């Protein structure tokens, strides 16, 4: 349905998109994820033929976006960021205008109008001027104009930004509803929305695709599961109260546990957070260990990594390097550019890339210690990454 | 073509959805009346059954106020508010957008010009009959006005396509049109050498309109206004296409 091959876009010296490739199949609802400025909107504008790519090609519904923009636009319903609509027109007039430009005949317009009004809940505002509407309603009108010609493909750029939680939920509900019959690509930086509305996520950072797959796969890309364990520090099951170090040591040697960290607690207990590198469930192992050692287990919880964590992990390096850039000035940027040029977007390369960035991050860490202390988990992840990076480097050598 | 007309229709209507059209038409007519009957002695003292004054003053008024106001927002405002993205991602070709916007704005100006027909009709037809009017120069004057307004609107559209700020578009359009009128005026001509004078009067709106006002439809003048119109439309088209590559 949508096929992008090596799309690049430069705005002067900045590279908004860097050879991104992805494919969206018929009937999929895909979330385009990325921090602000990652290139989501640019990609969408290329797909809707508003701007042209500097390199690469894209096909939408079998039509090339460069050679046949009209055919592409006919088959796409597009809602740009912030739903820019003509404020001086009434909702009905606006929808009529869009239908007019799309050359819908009267009977089709009537029919689709009925559907759009129902799906988007516009019945109460049809006669009102768009400028008097709340942002939520404007978004609905925007969605309505994108649906008026019953397109097979919907491209929505941040359809839920600036909405209050209720409106957000509503819009997501519409998207799910219209996504039953259509291919939908929506961009957002809100991860809950993707988890709620999409089956698949493409994560973009700094103009590159850093993860692509169904939500479960993307989540698994993080590759970490977190276990929280609490053991009574005053009495044991059989052998009396265990010492903190003893428990920590025993946990650390468990197979599949990559790091053990003591977490502060108000209760009279030893609390630990462990990171499992494998996706296999270690709860049984941990329970068995506790029974064997005769510890009194108070709590054991397994947290599958949230998409948010994966997102942070995948895009953090880039943001960090952004923040560091001011201090490190020009040379760094040059190096970066070289990196960009000979880089493939394969997963392995990506890991290396992440590692590189993490190395760089360590250097920056000094400045950011304060911020990092708040976020102990992230630090852990960082440490693990750095370890991995070192290992990778040795292997290469 | 239907797409072009849809865009033109929307553009034209949007003037009437906002106060722009009413203010422009009412104030335009009122100002014209004031100038026509009072400026430089006015109609009464000239004491001739002629509308020459109207055809001289009307294009100036249009250029200095009406056209810059009407054209300033055409593309600049759409770019700033982002509605251009919405418009262009509909199945429209870029030239249809430009042509539609041009026709919409020109339409409003032509309506205003049409409204001034109330002067010859009311003064020399019904209800008053102030003398025998030679309708030839009036007709050719209107032909000239319509052609001229097309050129002036396209200049405004072109300038509006180059900037995101409607105030900037307004002032530059005003300035350019102001100069186009006065290039051939005696004020500049007395200072400049003869050759420059010839060139300037060649590209001046005032000298071009003069022959229309005398009742002569000269093909050179027609071609002149049409060239400006087409040239500026191409320029706007190019400016709109530019977004793809920047």
Coordinates of C-alpha atoms in Angstrom, one line a residue:
Chain A
X1 CA 0.0 0.0 0.0
X2 CA 2.7 2.4 1.0
X3 CA 6.3 1.7 0.1
X4 CA 9.2 4.1 0.9
X5 CA 12.6 3.3 -0.4
X6 CA 15.6 5.2 0.9
X7 CA 13.8 8.5 1.3
X8 CA 16.1 11.4 2.2
X9 CA 15.2 15.0 2.7
X10 CA 17.6 17.9 3.3
X11 CA 16.6 21.4 4.3
X12 CA 19.7 23.3 3.6
X13 CA 22.4 21.8 5.8
X14 CA 20.1 19.9 8.1
X15 CA 19.0 16.4 7.2
X16 CA 15.4 15.8 8.1
X17 CA 15.2 12.3 6.7
X18 CA 18.1 10.0 6.2
X19 CA 17.4 7.2 3.8
X20 CA 14.4 5.8 5.5
X21 CA 12.7 2.8 4.1
X22 CA 9.5 1.1 5.3
X23 CA 6.5 -0.6 4.0
X24 CA 2.9 -0.4 5.1
X25 CA 0.6 -3.2 4.0
X26 CA -3.1 -3.0 3.2
X27 CA -5.3 -2.8 6.3
X28 CA -2.6 -2.0 8.7
X29 CA -2.8 0.7 11.3
X30 CA 0.7 1.9 11.8
X31 CA 2.0 4.4 14.3
X32 CA 4.8 6.6 13.3
X33 CA 6.7 7.4 16.5
X34 CA 9.5 9.7 17.2
X35 CA 10.5 12.7 19.3
X36 CA 9.7 16.2 18.0
X37 CA 11.8 17.0 15.0
X38 CA 12.5 13.4 14.2
X39 CA 11.2 13.7 10.7
X40 CA 7.7 12.3 11.0
X41 CA 5.9 15.2 9.4
X42 CA 8.5 15.4 6.7
X43 CA 8.0 11.8 5.8
X44 CA 4.2 12.3 5.8
X45 CA 4.5 15.4 3.6
X46 CA 6.5 13.5 1.1
X47 CA 4.0 10.7 1.1
X48 CA 1.2 13.2 0.4
X49 CA 3.2 14.9 -2.3
X50 CA 3.3 18.3 -0.5
X51 CA 7.1 18.3 -0.7
X52 CA 9.6 16.2 -2.7
X53 CA 12.2 14.0 -1.4
X54 CA 15.9 14.9 -2.0
X55 CA 16.6 11.2 -2.7
X56 CA 14.8 8.0 -2.8
X57 CA 11.3 7.1 -4.0
X58 CA 7.9 6.2 -2.5
X59 CA 4.9 4.6 -3.9
X60 CA 1.4 5.0 -2.5
X61 CA -1.3 2.6 -3.6
X62 CA 1.0 1.7 -6.5
X63 CA 1.5 5.3 -7.7
X64 CA 4.8 7.1 -7.5
X65 CA 4.6 10.2 -5.3
X66 CA 6.9 12.1 -7.7
X67 CA 5.5 11.0 -11.0
X68 CA 1.9 10.8 -10.3
X69 CA 1.1 13.0 -7.4
X70 CA -2.5 13.6 -8.4
X71 CA -3.4 9.9 -8.3
X72 CA -1.7 9.6 -4.9
X73 CA -3.7 12.5 -3.5
X74 CA -6.9 11.1 -4.8
X75 CA -6.4 7.9 -2.8
X76 CA -5.1 9.5 0.4
X77 CA -7.0 11.3 3.1
X78 CA -4.5 13.5 4.9
X79 CA -4.8 15.5 8.1
X80 CA -1.8 17.8 8.6
X81 CA -0.5 18.7 12.0
X82 CA -2.8 21.0 14.0
X83 CA -5.6 20.6 11.5
X84 CA -5.2 23.8 9.5
X85 CA -8.6 24.7 8.2
X86 CA -10.2 27.8 6.8
X87 CA -11.5 29.5 9.9
X88 CA -13.9 31.7 8.0
X89 CA -15.9 28.9 6.5
X90 CA -18.6 26.9 8.2
X91 CA -18.0 23.2 8.7
X92 CA -20.6 22.2 6.1
X93 CA -19.2 24.7 3.6
X94 CA -15.7 23.4 4.2
X95 CA -16.6 19.8 3.7
X96 CA -18.5 20.9 0.6
X97 CA -15.5 22.6 -0.7
X98 CA -13.3 19.6 -0.2
X99 CA -15.8 17.4 -1.9
X100 CA -16.0 19.9 -4.7
X101 CA -12.2 19.9 -5.2
X102 CA -12.2 16.1 -5.0
X103 CA -15.0 16.1 -7.6
X104 CA -17.4 14.0 -5.7
X105 CA -20.9 14.0 -7.3
X106 CA -23.8 15.1 -5.2
X107 CA -25.3 11.7 -4.3
X108 CA -21.9 10.3 -3.2
X109 CA -21.3 13.5 -1.2
X110 CA -24.6 13.1 0.5
X111 CA -23.9 9.5 1.4
X112 CA -20.4 10.0 2.6
X113 CA -21.4 13.2 4.4
X114 CA -23.9 11.2 6.4
X115 CA -21.2 8.7 7.4
X116 CA -18.6 11.3 8.2
X117 CA -21.0 13.3 10.3
X118 CA -21.8 10.1 12.2
X119 CA -18.3 8.8 12.6
X120 CA -16.8 12.1 13.6
X121 CA -19.7 13.4 15.6
X122 CA -20.1 16.6 13.6
X123 CA -23.9 16.9 13.6
X124 CA -24.0 19.7 16.2
X125 CA -21.5 22.0 14.6
X126 CA -22.2 21.8 10.8
X127 CA -23.5 25.3 10.7
X128 CA -20.8 26.9 12.9
X129 CA -17.7 28.7 11.6
X130 CA -14.6 26.7 12.0
X131 CA -12.8 29.5 13.9
X132 CA -15.3 29.3 16.7
X133 CA -14.7 25.6 17.3
X134 CA -12.6 24.0 20.0
X135 CA -9.5 22.3 19.0
X136 CA -11.0 18.9 19.5
X137 CA -13.8 19.7 17.1
X138 CA -11.4 21.2 14.6
X139 CA -9.5 17.9 14.7
X140 CA -12.7 16.1 14.1
X141 CA -13.5 18.3 11.1
X142 CA -10.0 17.6 9.8
X143 CA -10.6 14.0 10.2
X144 CA -13.9 14.4 8.4
X145 CA -12.4 16.1 5.4
X146 CA -9.8 13.3 5.2
X147 CA -12.6 10.7 5.1
X148 CA -15.0 12.5 2.8
X149 CA -13.9 10.6 -0.3
X150 CA -13.8 7.3 1.4
X151 CA -10.0 6.9 0.8
X152 CA -8.3 3.5 1.1
X153 CA -5.4 5.2 2.9
X154 CA -5.4 7.7 5.7
X155 CA -2.4 9.7 6.8
X156 CA -2.8 11.6 10.0
X157 CA -0.1 13.8 11.4
X158 CA -0.4 14.1 15.1
X159 CA -4.1 13.8 15.2
X160 CA -4.2 13.9 19.0
X161 CA -1.8 16.7 19.9
X162 CA -3.3 19.6 21.9
X163 CA -6.4 17.6 22.8
X164 CA -7.6 17.0 26.3
X165 CA -7.7 13.4 27.5
X166 CA -11.3 12.8 26.7
X167 CA -11.0 14.2 23.2
X168 CA -7.8 12.1 22.7
X169 CA -9.7 9.0 23.6
X170 CA -12.5 10.0 21.2
X171 CA -10.2 10.6 18.3
X172 CA -8.4 7.3 19.0
X173 CA -11.7 5.6 19.0
X174 CA -12.5 7.2 15.6
X175 CA -9.2 6.1 14.2
X176 CA -9.7 2.5 15.4
X177 CA -13.1 2.6 13.9
X178 CA -12.1 3.9 10.5
X179 CA -9.0 1.7 10.6
X180 CA -11.1 -1.4 10.4
X181 CA -11.5 -0.9 6.6
X182 CA -8.5 1.2 5.8
X183 CA -4.8 1.5 5.9
X184 CA -3.9 4.2 8.4
X185 CA -0.6 5.8 9.2
X186 CA -0.6 8.1 12.1
X187 CA 2.2 10.0 13.7
X188 CA 2.5 10.9 17.3
X189 CA 5.0 11.2 20.1
X190 CA 2.6 9.8 22.6
X191 CA 3.2 6.1 23.1
X192 CA 0.1 5.2 24.9
X193 CA -1.8 6.2 21.8
X194 CA 0.2 3.9 19.6
X195 CA -0.3 1.0 22.0
X196 CA -4.0 1.8 22.0
X197 CA -4.7 2.3 18.4
X198 CA -2.0 0.7 16.3
X199 CA -0.8 -2.9 15.7
X200 CA 2.5 -1.8 14.4
X201 CA 5.0 0.9 15.2
X202 CA 7.8 2.5 13.2
X203 CA 10.1 4.5 15.5
X204 CA 12.0 7.3 13.9
X205 CA 14.8 9.3 15.4
X206 CA 16.9 11.9 13.7
X207 CA 15.5 11.0 10.4
X208 CA 16.2 7.3 10.6
X209 CA 14.1 4.3 11.3
X210 CA 15.3 2.8 14.5
X211 CA 12.7 0.2 15.0
X212 CA 9.9 -1.2 12.9
X213 CA 7.6 -4.1 13.7
X214 CA 4.4 -5.0 15.5
X215 CA 4.1 -3.5 18.9
X216 CA 5.2 -6.7 20.7
X217 CA 8.3 -7.1 18.6
X218 CA 9.3 -3.5 19.1
X219 CA 8.8 -3.9 22.8
X220 CA 10.9 -7.0 22.7
X221 CA 13.6 -5.0 20.9
X222 CA 14.4 -3.5 24.3
X223 CA 15.1 -7.1 25.3
X224 CA 14.8 -6.5 28.9
X225 CA 12.4 -7.6 31.6
X226 CA 12.4 -6.1 35.0
X227 CA 11.8 -8.1 38.2
X228 CA 11.1 -6.5 41.5
X229 CA 11.7 -8.7 44.5
X230 CA 11.3 -8.0 48.2
X231 CA 12.6 -10.3 50.9
X232 CA 11.9 -9.9 54.6
X233 CA 15.0 -8.7 56.4
X234 CA 13.9 -9.6 59.9
X235 CA 13.0 -13.2 59.7
X236 CA 13.6 -16.0 57.3
X237 CA 11.5 -19.0 56.3
X238 CA 13.9 -21.6 57.8
X239 CA 17.4 -20.2 58.4
X240 CA 16.7 -16.8 60.0
X241 CA 17.1 -13.4 58.5
X242 CA 19.2 -13.1 55.4
X243 CA 21.9 -10.4 54.9
X244 CA 21.6 -7.9 52.2
X245 CA 24.8 -8.9 50.4
X246 CA 24.0 -12.6 50.6
X247 CA 20.7 -12.1 48.8
X248 CA 22.2 -9.8 46.2
X249 CA 25.0 -12.2 45.5
X250 CA 22.7 -15.1 45.1
X251 CA 20.5 -13.2 42.8
X252 CA 23.3 -12.0 40.6
X253 CA 24.5 -15.5 39.7
X254 CA 21.0 -16.5 38.6
X255 CA 21.1 -17.3 34.9
X256 CA 19.4 -14.7 32.8
X257 CA 19.8 -11.8 35.3
X258 CA 22.0 -9.1 34.0
X259 CA 22.0 -6.7 36.9
X260 CA 20.8 -6.5 40.4
X261 CA 20.3 -3.3 42.2
X262 CA 19.1 -2.6 45.6
X263 CA 16.1 -0.3 45.8
X264 CA 15.2 1.8 48.8
X265 CA 12.0 0.8 50.6
X266 CA 10.1 1.9 53.7
X267 CA 9.4 -1.6 54.8
X268 CA 11.7 -3.7 56.8
X269 CA 12.8 -5.7 53.8
X270 CA 15.5 -6.0 51.2
X271 CA 14.2 -4.8 47.9
X272 CA 15.9 -5.4 44.6
X273 CA 15.3 -4.5 41.0
X274 CA 16.8 -7.0 38.5
X275 CA 17.0 -6.8 34.8
X276 CA 16.5 -10.0 32.9
X277 CA 18.3 -10.0 29.5
X278 CA 16.2 -12.8 28.1
X279 CA 12.5 -12.7 27.4
X280 CA 12.0 -16.0 29.3
X281 CA 10.2 -15.7 32.6
X282 CA 12.5 -16.0 35.6
X283 CA 9.9 -15.7 38.3
X284 CA 9.9 -19.4 38.9
X285 CA 13.6 -19.4 39.2
X286 CA 13.6 -16.6 41.7
X287 CA 10.9 -18.2 43.7
X288 CA 12.8 -21.5 43.8
X289 CA 15.9 -19.7 44.9
X290 CA 14.1 -18.0 47.8
X291 CA 12.6 -21.3 49.0
X292 CA 16.0 -23.1 48.7
X293 CA 17.7 -20.4 50.7
X294 CA 14.9 -20.2 53.1
X295 CA 14.1 -16.5 52.6
X296 CA 10.7 -15.1 53.3
X297 CA 9.5 -13.6 50.0
X298 CA 7.2 -10.6 50.4
X299 CA 6.8 -9.5 46.8
X300 CA 7.8 -10.6 43.3
X301 CA 6.7 -8.7 40.3
X302 CA 7.7 -8.9 36.7
X303 CA 7.4 -5.8 34.5
X304 CA 7.5 -6.2 30.8
X305 CA 9.3 -3.2 29.4
X306 CA 6.9 -0.6 28.3
X307 CA 7.0 0.8 24.8
X308 CA 7.9 4.0 26.4
X309 CA 11.1 2.5 27.7
X310 CA 12.0 1.2 24.4
X311 CA 11.3 4.5 22.8
X312 CA 13.5 6.3 25.3
X313 CA 16.3 3.8 24.9
X314 CA 16.2 4.0 21.1
X315 CA 16.0 7.8 20.8
X316 CA 17.8 9.0 23.8
X317 CA 21.3 8.8 22.4
X318 CA 20.3 11.2 19.6
X319 CA 18.8 13.7 22.0
X320 CA 21.8 13.6 24.2
X321 CA 24.1 14.2 21.4
X322 CA 21.9 17.1 20.5
X323 CA 22.3 18.6 23.9
X324 CA 26.0 18.0 23.9
X325 CA 26.5 19.6 20.6
X326 CA 26.5 23.1 21.9
X327 CA 29.5 22.4 24.0
X328 CA 31.4 20.4 21.5
X329 CA 30.9 22.6 18.5
X330 CA 31.7 21.9 14.9
X331 CA 34.1 19.0 14.6
X332 CA 31.7 16.6 16.2
X333 CA 29.1 17.4 13.7
X334 CA 31.3 16.6 10.8
X335 CA 32.1 13.3 12.3
X336 CA 28.5 12.6 12.8
X337 CA 27.7 13.3 9.2
X338 CA 30.3 10.8 8.1
X339 CA 28.6 8.3 10.3
X340 CA 25.3 9.1 8.6
X341 CA 26.7 8.6 5.2
X342 CA 28.0 5.1 5.3
X343 CA 25.5 3.7 7.5
X344 CA 23.0 1.0 6.7
X345 CA 19.9 0.7 8.6
X346 CA 20.3 -2.9 9.5
X347 CA 19.6 -3.8 13.1
X348 CA 23.1 -4.9 13.8
X349 CA 24.5 -1.7 12.7
X350 CA 22.0 0.0 14.8
X351 CA 23.2 -1.7 17.9
X352 CA 26.7 -0.6 17.1
X353 CA 25.5 2.9 16.6
X354 CA 23.7 2.9 19.8
X355 CA 26.8 1.7 21.5
X356 CA 28.9 4.4 20.0
X357 CA 26.4 6.9 21.2
X358 CA 26.4 5.5 24.6
X359 CA 30.1 5.7 24.8
X360 CA 29.8 9.4 23.9
X361 CA 27.1 9.7 26.4
X362 CA 29.4 8.5 29.2
X363 CA 31.6 11.4 28.5
X364 CA 28.6 13.7 28.8
X365 CA 27.3 12.0 31.8
X366 CA 29.4 14.1 34.1
X367 CA 27.3 17.1 33.3
X368 CA 24.1 15.3 33.6
X369 CA 24.7 13.3 36.8
X370 CA 22.1 15.2 38.6
X371 CA 19.4 14.5 36.1
X372 CA 20.4 10.9 35.9
X373 CA 20.3 10.1 39.5
X374 CA 16.6 10.6 39.5
X375 CA 16.3 7.9 37.0
X376 CA 18.1 5.0 38.4
X377 CA 16.6 2.5 36.0
X378 CA 17.8 4.4 33.0
X379 CA 21.3 4.6 34.4
X380 CA 21.2 0.8 34.7
X381 CA 20.1 0.4 31.1
X382 CA 22.9 2.8 30.1
X383 CA 25.5 0.8 32.0
X384 CA 24.3 -2.4 30.4
X385 CA 24.5 -0.8 27.0
X386 CA 27.9 0.5 27.6
X387 CA 29.0 -3.0 28.8
X388 CA 27.6 -4.5 25.7
X389 CA 29.2 -1.9 23.6
X390 CA 32.6 -2.7 25.1
X391 CA 32.1 -6.3 24.4
X392 CA 31.0 -5.6 20.8
X393 CA 34.2 -3.5 20.3
X394 CA 36.4 -6.3 21.6
X395 CA 34.8 -8.7 19.3
X396 CA 35.4 -6.4 16.4
X397 CA 39.0 -6.1 17.2
Chain B
X1 CA -10.9 23.4 -14.8
X2 CA -13.6 22.5 -12.3
X3 CA -11.0 22.3 -9.6
X4 CA -9.8 25.8 -10.5
X5 CA -13.3 27.1 -10.4
X6 CA -13.9 25.4 -7.0
X7 CA -10.9 27.2 -5.6
X8 CA -11.8 30.5 -7.2
X9 CA -15.3 30.2 -5.9
X10 CA -14.1 29.5 -2.3
X11 CA -11.7 32.4 -2.6
X12 CA -14.3 34.8 -3.9
X13 CA -16.8 33.7 -1.2
X14 CA -14.3 34.1 1.6
X15 CA -14.1 37.8 0.9
X16 CA -17.8 38.0 1.5
X17 CA -17.6 35.7 4.6
X18 CA -15.3 38.3 6.2
X19 CA -15.9 42.0 6.2
X20 CA -13.2 42.5 3.5
X21 CA -15.5 42.6 0.5
X22 CA -18.0 44.9 2.1
X23 CA -15.5 47.3 3.4
X24 CA -13.6 47.3 0.1
X25 CA -16.6 47.9 -2.1
X26 CA -18.4 50.4 0.1
X27 CA -15.3 52.5 1.0
X28 CA -14.1 52.1 -2.6
X29 CA -17.2 53.6 -4.0
X30 CA -17.5 56.3 -1.4
X31 CA -13.8 57.3 -2.0
X32 CA -14.3 57.3 -5.7
X33 CA -17.3 59.6 -5.4
X34 CA -15.4 62.0 -3.2
X35 CA -12.5 62.1 -5.6
X36 CA -14.6 62.2 -8.7
X37 CA -16.7 65.2 -7.7
X38 CA -14.1 67.1 -5.8
X39 CA -10.5 66.4 -6.7
X40 CA -8.8 68.9 -8.9
X41 CA -11.9 71.0 -9.4
X42 CA -14.0 68.0 -9.7
X43 CA -16.7 67.0 -12.2
X44 CA -18.8 70.1 -11.9
X45 CA -16.1 72.7 -12.7
X46 CA -14.8 70.7 -15.6
X47 CA -18.3 71.1 -16.9
X48 CA -18.0 68.4 -19.5
X49 CA -20.0 65.3 -20.1
X50 CA -17.0 63.1 -19.5
X51 CA -16.0 60.4 -17.1
X52 CA -12.3 60.8 -17.8
X53 CA -11.6 61.7 -14.2
X54 CA -13.1 58.5 -13.0
X55 CA -11.0 56.3 -15.3
X56 CA -7.8 58.2 -14.3
X57 CA -8.5 58.1 -10.5
X58 CA -10.1 54.6 -10.2
X59 CA -7.0 52.6 -11.1
X60 CA -4.9 54.6 -8.7
X61 CA -7.3 54.0 -5.9
X62 CA -7.4 50.4 -6.7
X63 CA -3.6 50.1 -6.8
X64 CA -2.9 51.9 -3.6
X65 CA -5.5 50.4 -1.3
X66 CA -7.9 47.9 -2.7
X67 CA -5.7 45.5 -4.6
X68 CA -2.9 45.2 -2.0
X69 CA -5.6 44.5 0.7
X70 CA -7.3 41.9 -1.5
X71 CA -4.2 40.1 -2.6
X72 CA -2.0 40.3 0.4
X73 CA -3.5 37.2 2.1
X74 CA -3.9 35.1 -1.0
X75 CA -0.9 32.8 -0.4
X76 CA 0.9 34.5 2.4
X77 CA -1.8 33.8 4.9
X78 CA -2.3 30.3 3.7
X79 CA 1.3 29.6 4.1
X80 CA 1.4 31.1 7.6
X81 CA -1.6 29.3 8.9
X82 CA -0.7 26.0 7.2
X83 CA -4.0 25.7 5.2
X84 CA -1.9 25.7 2.1
X85 CA -0.7 22.2 3.1
X86 CA -4.3 21.1 3.4
X87 CA -5.2 22.7 0.0
X88 CA -2.3 21.3 -1.9
X89 CA -2.6 17.8 -0.6
X90 CA -6.1 17.7 -2.1
X91 CA -5.9 16.4 -5.7
X92 CA -5.1 19.7 -7.2
X93 CA -2.3 20.8 -9.5
X94 CA -0.2 23.7 -8.4
X95 CA -1.3 25.8 -11.4
X96 CA -4.9 25.2 -10.5
X97 CA -4.3 26.7 -7.1
X98 CA -2.6 29.8 -8.5
X99 CA -5.2 30.3 -11.2
X100 CA -8.1 29.7 -8.8
X101 CA -6.7 32.2 -6.3
X102 CA -6.1 34.7 -9.1
X103 CA -9.6 34.4 -10.5
X104 CA -11.2 34.6 -7.0
X105 CA -9.4 37.9 -6.2
X106 CA -9.7 39.3 -9.7
X107 CA -13.4 38.5 -9.5
X108 CA -13.9 40.7 -6.5
X109 CA -12.1 43.6 -8.2
X110 CA -14.1 43.2 -11.3
X111 CA -17.3 43.3 -9.2
X112 CA -16.0 46.5 -7.7
X113 CA -15.2 47.9 -11.1
X114 CA -18.6 46.8 -12.3
X115 CA -20.2 48.6 -9.4
X116 CA -18.7 51.9 -10.6
X117 CA -20.9 51.6 -13.6
X118 CA -23.5 53.2 -11.4
X119 CA -21.9 56.5 -12.2
X120 CA -22.4 56.7 -16.0
X121 CA -25.8 55.0 -15.7
X122 CA -27.1 57.3 -13.0
X123 CA -25.6 60.5 -14.4
X124 CA -26.2 60.1 -18.0
X125 CA -29.1 57.6 -18.2
X126 CA -31.6 57.3 -15.4
X127 CA -32.5 59.1 -13.1
X128 CA -30.4 62.1 -14.1
X129 CA -29.5 63.2 -17.6
X130 CA -26.6 65.6 -17.3
X131 CA -25.8 65.7 -21.0
X132 CA -24.9 63.6 -24.0
X133 CA -22.2 61.1 -23.0
X134 CA -19.9 59.6 -25.6
X135 CA -20.2 55.9 -24.5
X136 CA -17.2 54.8 -26.6
X137 CA -14.5 56.0 -24.2
X138 CA -16.5 54.6 -21.3
X139 CA -16.6 51.1 -22.8
X140 CA -12.9 51.2 -23.7
X141 CA -12.1 52.6 -20.3
X142 CA -13.8 49.7 -18.7
X143 CA -11.9 47.3 -20.9
X144 CA -8.7 48.9 -19.8
X145 CA -9.7 48.8 -16.2
X146 CA -10.5 45.1 -16.3
X147 CA -7.2 44.3 -18.1
X148 CA -5.2 46.6 -15.8
X149 CA -6.8 45.0 -12.6
X150 CA -5.8 41.6 -13.9
X151 CA -2.2 42.7 -14.1
X152 CA -2.3 44.4 -10.7
X153 CA -3.9 41.4 -9.0
X154 CA -1.4 39.1 -10.5
X155 CA 1.4 41.3 -9.2
X156 CA -0.1 41.2 -5.7
X157 CA -0.5 37.4 -6.0
X158 CA 3.1 37.0 -7.0
X159 CA 4.3 39.1 -4.1
X160 CA 2.0 37.3 -1.7
X161 CA 3.5 34.0 -2.9
X162 CA 7.0 35.1 -1.9
X163 CA 6.4 35.8 1.8
X164 CA 4.6 34.4 4.8
X165 CA 3.5 37.7 6.2
X166 CA 0.5 39.5 4.8
X167 CA 1.6 42.9 6.0
X168 CA 4.9 42.5 4.1
X169 CA 2.9 41.4 1.1
X170 CA 0.7 44.5 1.5
X171 CA 3.5 47.0 1.7
X172 CA 5.5 45.6 -1.2
X173 CA 2.5 45.3 -3.4
X174 CA 1.5 48.8 -2.6
X175 CA 5.0 50.1 -3.4
X176 CA 5.4 48.2 -6.6
X177 CA 2.0 49.3 -7.9
X178 CA 2.6 52.8 -6.8
X179 CA 5.8 52.9 -8.8
X180 CA 4.2 51.3 -11.8
X181 CA 1.7 54.2 -11.9
X182 CA 4.1 57.0 -11.4
X183 CA 6.9 55.9 -13.5
X184 CA 5.5 57.7 -16.5
X185 CA 4.3 60.6 -14.5
X186 CA 5.6 64.1 -15.3
X187 CA 7.3 64.3 -11.8
X188 CA 9.8 61.6 -12.7
X189 CA 10.1 62.6 -16.3
X190 CA 11.3 66.1 -15.7
X191 CA 14.3 64.7 -13.8
X192 CA 15.4 61.9 -16.0
X193 CA 17.1 61.8 -19.4
X194 CA 15.0 61.3 -22.5
X195 CA 15.8 57.7 -23.1
X196 CA 15.0 56.7 -19.6
X197 CA 11.8 58.7 -19.9
X198 CA 10.8 56.6 -22.9
X199 CA 11.5 53.3 -21.2
X200 CA 9.7 54.3 -18.1
X201 CA 6.6 55.6 -19.8
X202 CA 6.6 52.3 -21.7
X203 CA 6.2 50.3 -18.6
X204 CA 4.0 52.7 -16.7
X205 CA 0.4 51.8 -15.9
X206 CA -0.7 55.4 -16.3
X207 CA 0.5 55.9 -19.9
X208 CA -0.9 52.5 -20.8
X209 CA -4.3 53.3 -19.4
X210 CA -4.3 56.7 -21.0
X211 CA -5.1 55.4 -24.5
X212 CA -8.0 53.3 -23.2
X213 CA -9.4 56.4 -21.5
X214 CA -9.3 58.3 -24.7
X215 CA -11.4 55.6 -26.3
X216 CA -8.7 53.6 -28.0
X217 CA -8.1 49.9 -27.5
X218 CA -4.6 49.5 -28.6
X219 CA -3.3 45.9 -29.1
X220 CA 0.1 46.9 -27.6
X221 CA -1.6 48.0 -24.4
X222 CA -3.7 44.8 -24.3
X223 CA -0.6 42.7 -24.8
X224 CA 1.3 44.7 -22.2
X225 CA -1.3 44.0 -19.5
X226 CA -1.7 40.4 -20.5
X227 CA 2.1 39.9 -20.4
X228 CA 2.3 41.2 -16.9
X229 CA -0.6 39.1 -15.8
X230 CA 0.8 35.9 -17.3
X231 CA 4.3 36.6 -16.2
X232 CA 3.3 37.2 -12.6
X233 CA 1.1 34.1 -12.6
X234 CA 4.1 32.0 -13.8
X235 CA 6.2 33.6 -11.1
X236 CA 3.6 32.7 -8.4
X237 CA 3.5 29.2 -9.8
X238 CA 7.2 28.9 -9.5
X239 CA 7.2 30.3 -6.0
X240 CA 4.6 27.7 -5.0
X241 CA 6.6 24.9 -6.6
X242 CA 9.6 26.1 -4.7
X243 CA 8.3 24.6 -1.4
X244 CA 9.0 21.1 -2.7
X245 CA 12.7 21.7 -3.0
X246 CA 13.5 24.0 -0.1

